[in-house]
mmCIF file of C-alpha atoms in Angstrom:
data_model
loop_
_atom_site.group_PDB
_atom_site.id
_atom_site.type_symbol
_atom_site.label_atom_id
_atom_site.label_comp_id
_atom_site.label_asym_id
_atom_site.label_seq_id
_atom_site.Cartn_x
_atom_site.Cartn_y
_atom_site.Cartn_z
ATOM 1 C CA LEU A 899 -25.957 4.190 -8.829
ATOM 2 C CA SER A 900 -24.357 6.826 -6.679
ATOM 3 C CA ARG A 901 -20.559 6.929 -6.465
ATOM 4 C CA ARG A 902 -20.713 5.408 -2.969
ATOM 5 C CA GLU A 903 -22.956 2.548 -4.175
ATOM 6 C CA PHE A 904 -20.688 1.959 -7.178
ATOM 7 C CA LEU A 905 -17.569 1.842 -5.035
ATOM 8 C CA GLY A 906 -19.269 -0.488 -2.565
ATOM 9 C CA ALA A 907 -20.288 -2.811 -5.390
ATOM 10 C CA ALA A 908 -16.771 -2.727 -6.798
ATOM 11 C CA GLY A 909 -15.264 -3.721 -3.484
ATOM 12 C CA ALA A 910 -17.743 -6.554 -2.998
ATOM 13 C CA ALA A 911 -16.865 -8.173 -6.349
ATOM 14 C CA LEU A 912 -13.189 -8.661 -5.502
ATOM 15 C CA GLN A 913 -11.820 -12.041 -4.546
ATOM 16 C CA ILE A 914 -8.833 -11.919 -2.225
ATOM 17 C CA ARG A 915 -7.422 -15.257 -1.142
ATOM 18 C CA PRO A 916 -6.355 -16.464 1.334
ATOM 19 C CA SER A 917 -7.967 -14.261 3.909
ATOM 20 C CA GLY A 918 -5.635 -13.368 6.738
ATOM 21 C CA ASP A 919 -6.144 -13.301 10.442
ATOM 22 C CA SER A 920 -3.136 -11.231 11.488
ATOM 23 C CA PHE A 921 -3.319 -7.457 11.727
ATOM 24 C CA ARG A 922 -0.885 -6.826 8.850
ATOM 25 C CA ARG A 923 -2.587 -9.342 6.557
ATOM 26 C CA ARG A 924 -5.991 -7.780 7.221
ATOM 27 C CA LEU A 925 -4.458 -4.328 6.670
ATOM 28 C CA ALA A 926 -2.995 -5.429 3.315
ATOM 29 C CA GLU A 927 -6.393 -6.791 2.237
ATOM 30 C CA ARG A 928 -8.215 -3.662 3.396
ATOM 31 C CA GLU A 929 -5.758 -1.328 1.658
ATOM 32 C CA LEU A 930 -6.022 -3.333 -1.566
ATOM 33 C CA ARG A 931 -9.833 -3.270 -1.483
ATOM 34 C CA ARG A 932 -9.883 0.435 -0.646
ATOM 35 C CA GLY A 933 -7.367 1.298 -3.354
ATOM 36 C CA LEU A 934 -9.129 -0.723 -6.039
ATOM 37 C CA ALA A 935 -12.435 0.883 -5.094
ATOM 38 C CA GLN A 936 -10.809 4.333 -5.418
ATOM 39 C CA LEU A 937 -9.596 3.284 -8.870
ATOM 40 C CA GLY A 938 -13.106 2.158 -9.828
ATOM 41 C CA VAL A 939 -12.073 -1.483 -10.296
ATOM 42 C CA GLY A 940 -14.875 -3.975 -9.798
ATOM 43 C CA ALA A 941 -16.457 -6.715 -11.871
ATOM 44 C CA GLY A 942 -14.040 -8.444 -14.187
ATOM 45 C CA ALA A 943 -11.060 -7.859 -11.899
ATOM 46 C CA PRO A 944 -8.722 -10.816 -11.506
ATOM 47 C CA ALA A 945 -8.739 -12.862 -8.323
ATOM 48 C CA PHE A 946 -6.052 -11.557 -5.979
ATOM 49 C CA VAL A 947 -3.884 -13.975 -4.028
ATOM 50 C CA LEU A 948 -1.903 -12.480 -1.151
ATOM 51 C CA ASP A 949 0.757 -14.716 0.298
ATOM 52 C CA VAL A 950 3.966 -14.721 2.341
ATOM 53 C CA ALA A 951 6.985 -16.874 1.457
ATOM 54 C CA PRO A 952 10.089 -15.925 3.470
ATOM 55 C CA GLU A 953 12.148 -18.676 1.847
ATOM 56 C CA ARG A 954 11.853 -17.005 -1.581
ATOM 57 C CA PHE A 955 13.562 -13.725 -0.605
ATOM 58 C CA ARG A 956 16.778 -12.598 1.049
ATOM 59 C CA ASN A 957 15.480 -9.201 2.116
ATOM 60 C CA PRO A 958 12.588 -9.310 4.644
ATOM 61 C CA GLU A 959 10.944 -6.348 2.847
ATOM 62 C CA ALA A 960 11.197 -7.819 -0.680
ATOM 63 C CA TYR A 961 8.156 -8.815 -2.711
ATOM 64 C CA GLU A 962 6.950 -9.786 -6.165
ATOM 65 C CA ILE A 963 3.777 -9.197 -8.139
ATOM 66 C CA SER A 964 2.867 -11.730 -10.816
ATOM 67 C CA ALA A 965 -0.117 -12.403 -13.070
ATOM 68 C CA ASP A 966 -1.352 -15.540 -14.786
ATOM 69 C CA ALA A 967 -4.682 -16.959 -15.972
ATOM 70 C CA GLY A 968 -6.968 -14.313 -14.449
ATOM 71 C CA ARG A 969 -5.143 -14.330 -11.132
ATOM 72 C CA LEU A 970 -2.889 -11.678 -9.638
ATOM 73 C CA ARG A 971 -0.459 -12.841 -6.961
ATOM 74 C CA LEU A 972 1.202 -10.524 -4.467
ATOM 75 C CA LEU A 973 3.939 -12.395 -2.648
ATOM 76 C CA GLY A 974 6.051 -10.938 0.152
ATOM 77 C CA ALA A 975 8.955 -12.133 2.247
ATOM 78 C CA THR A 976 6.965 -10.997 5.306
ATOM 79 C CA GLU A 977 3.527 -9.564 5.941
ATOM 80 C CA GLN A 978 5.103 -6.095 5.936
ATOM 81 C CA ALA A 979 6.556 -6.818 2.488
ATOM 82 C CA LEU A 980 3.111 -7.999 1.365
ATOM 83 C CA LEU A 981 1.700 -4.635 2.417
ATOM 84 C CA TYR A 982 4.457 -2.913 0.406
ATOM 85 C CA ALA A 983 3.462 -5.031 -2.610
ATOM 86 C CA VAL A 984 -0.111 -3.761 -2.300
ATOM 87 C CA PHE A 985 1.034 -0.128 -2.321
ATOM 88 C CA ASP A 986 3.415 -0.751 -5.242
ATOM 89 C CA PHE A 987 0.597 -2.382 -7.228
ATOM 90 C CA LEU A 988 -1.764 0.530 -6.532
ATOM 91 C CA GLU A 989 0.904 3.039 -7.598
ATOM 92 C CA ARG A 990 1.346 1.170 -10.881
ATOM 93 C CA GLN A 991 -2.399 1.667 -11.437
ATOM 94 C CA GLY A 992 -2.109 5.446 -11.052
ATOM 95 C CA ALA A 993 -2.357 6.031 -7.297
ATOM 96 C CA PHE A 994 0.041 8.496 -5.716
ATOM 97 C CA PHE A 995 1.009 8.393 -2.044
ATOM 98 C CA GLY A 996 2.548 11.511 -0.536
ATOM 99 C CA ILE A 997 3.037 12.913 2.924
ATOM 100 C CA ASP A 998 0.029 15.168 2.386
ATOM 101 C CA GLY A 999 -2.200 12.203 1.554
ATOM 102 C CA GLU A 1000 -3.069 10.111 -1.435
ATOM 103 C CA SER A 1001 -4.534 10.801 -4.826
ATOM 104 C CA TYR A 1002 -6.131 8.564 -7.407
ATOM 105 C CA PRO A 1003 -7.026 9.181 -11.050
ATOM 106 C CA LEU A 1004 -10.370 10.937 -11.458
ATOM 107 C CA ASP A 1005 -11.606 8.519 -14.122
ATOM 108 C CA PRO A 1006 -12.070 4.831 -13.330
ATOM 109 C CA VAL A 1007 -9.247 2.597 -14.519
ATOM 110 C CA ARG A 1008 -10.327 0.866 -17.725
ATOM 111 C CA GLU A 1009 -7.775 -1.920 -17.492
ATOM 112 C CA LEU A 1010 -5.338 -2.929 -14.777
ATOM 113 C CA ALA A 1011 -1.630 -2.674 -15.507
ATOM 114 C CA LEU A 1012 -0.304 -6.199 -14.962
ATOM 115 C CA PRO A 1013 3.135 -7.762 -15.215
ATOM 116 C CA PRO A 1014 3.648 -9.903 -18.333
ATOM 117 C CA PRO A 1015 3.155 -13.653 -17.763
ATOM 118 C CA GLY A 1016 6.350 -15.246 -16.507
ATOM 119 C CA ARG A 1017 7.978 -11.858 -15.766
ATOM 120 C CA PRO A 1018 6.894 -10.721 -12.288
ATOM 121 C CA TRP A 1019 7.539 -7.279 -10.923
ATOM 122 C CA THR A 1020 10.006 -7.586 -8.041
ATOM 123 C CA ALA A 1021 11.190 -4.969 -5.594
ATOM 124 C CA ALA A 1022 12.986 -4.408 -2.320
ATOM 125 C CA PRO A 1023 13.800 -1.121 -0.555
ATOM 126 C CA ARG A 1024 17.232 0.356 -1.292
ATOM 127 C CA PHE A 1025 17.730 1.477 2.295
ATOM 128 C CA ALA A 1026 16.972 -0.364 5.529
ATOM 129 C CA ALA A 1027 15.840 2.825 7.335
ATOM 130 C CA ARG A 1028 13.462 5.131 5.470
ATOM 131 C CA GLY A 1029 11.555 7.880 7.164
ATOM 132 C CA LEU A 1030 10.950 11.396 8.317
ATOM 133 C CA VAL A 1031 11.994 13.655 11.153
ATOM 134 C CA PRO A 1032 9.265 16.182 12.018
ATOM 135 C CA TRP A 1033 11.022 19.409 12.989
ATOM 136 C CA PRO A 1034 9.793 21.745 15.748
ATOM 137 C CA ASP A 1035 9.712 24.835 13.531
ATOM 138 C CA PHE A 1036 7.542 23.256 10.810
ATOM 139 C CA LEU A 1037 3.840 22.533 10.460
ATOM 140 C CA ASN A 1038 4.313 18.879 11.474
ATOM 141 C CA CYS A 1039 5.793 19.844 14.825
ATOM 142 C CA VAL A 1040 5.061 17.572 17.784
ATOM 143 C CA THR A 1041 3.695 20.593 19.661
ATOM 144 C CA VAL A 1042 1.249 21.493 16.865
ATOM 145 C CA TYR A 1043 -0.016 18.105 15.646
ATOM 146 C CA ASN A 1044 -2.894 16.427 17.422
ATOM 147 C CA GLU A 1045 -3.800 12.723 17.420
ATOM 148 C CA GLU A 1046 -5.737 12.956 14.146
ATOM 149 C CA ASP A 1047 -2.865 14.780 12.427
ATOM 150 C CA PHE A 1048 -0.345 12.183 13.554
ATOM 151 C CA ARG A 1049 -2.591 9.318 12.468
ATOM 152 C CA ALA A 1050 -2.864 10.774 8.944
ATOM 153 C CA TYR A 1051 0.884 11.475 8.928
ATOM 154 C CA LEU A 1052 1.766 7.926 10.004
ATOM 155 C CA GLU A 1053 -0.691 6.387 7.524
ATOM 156 C CA ALA A 1054 0.927 8.430 4.738
ATOM 157 C CA MET A 1055 4.358 7.249 5.854
ATOM 158 C CA LEU A 1056 3.197 3.627 5.740
ATOM 159 C CA ARG A 1057 1.782 4.018 2.218
ATOM 160 C CA MET A 1058 5.096 5.559 1.111
ATOM 161 C CA ARG A 1059 6.824 2.509 2.641
ATOM 162 C CA PHE A 1060 8.693 4.465 5.290
ATOM 163 C CA ASN A 1061 9.653 2.584 8.439
ATOM 164 C CA THR A 1062 11.302 5.228 10.638
ATOM 165 C CA LEU A 1063 9.877 8.229 12.458
ATOM 166 C CA GLY A 1064 12.285 10.445 14.331
ATOM 167 C CA ILE A 1065 10.877 12.968 16.772
ATOM 168 C CA HIS A 1066 13.167 15.947 17.254
ATOM 169 C CA VAL A 1067 13.125 17.254 20.805
ATOM 170 C CA TYR A 1068 15.334 19.708 22.647
#
């Protein structure tokens, strides 16, 4: 198999339930599939359950990741929090998200890092506003970036769980 065929097969073997119909739910599913494929995770992976339960959390960006009986559950207070749970999970597997893009381990992951049964990983952002301010004198200046540059920049911000973009103008 070529690397592309292997990664395609790995993505096809994943079970993600329930499937979402909103944009953010579909984005969370797509990012999880893409990230696991980059990690080389395929057959033998647990079933992933992505869910939203606002009543379980105080903070609308809080989430938890739990594992039991061959199932991995990512639970968020909101769909945005669910997306943050996906990125947190991928980082715990060795992915790195930076403003210049993402990187994954070169070798396929042999075994997923999972929370111990009955002890979920929980998280919530420390600050309500998290983001960047592109400055006119730097490479990410609004007068230098084109649409493709900004798309990559904004995708990187999302993966780093930033929620604020300030544009400095005179």
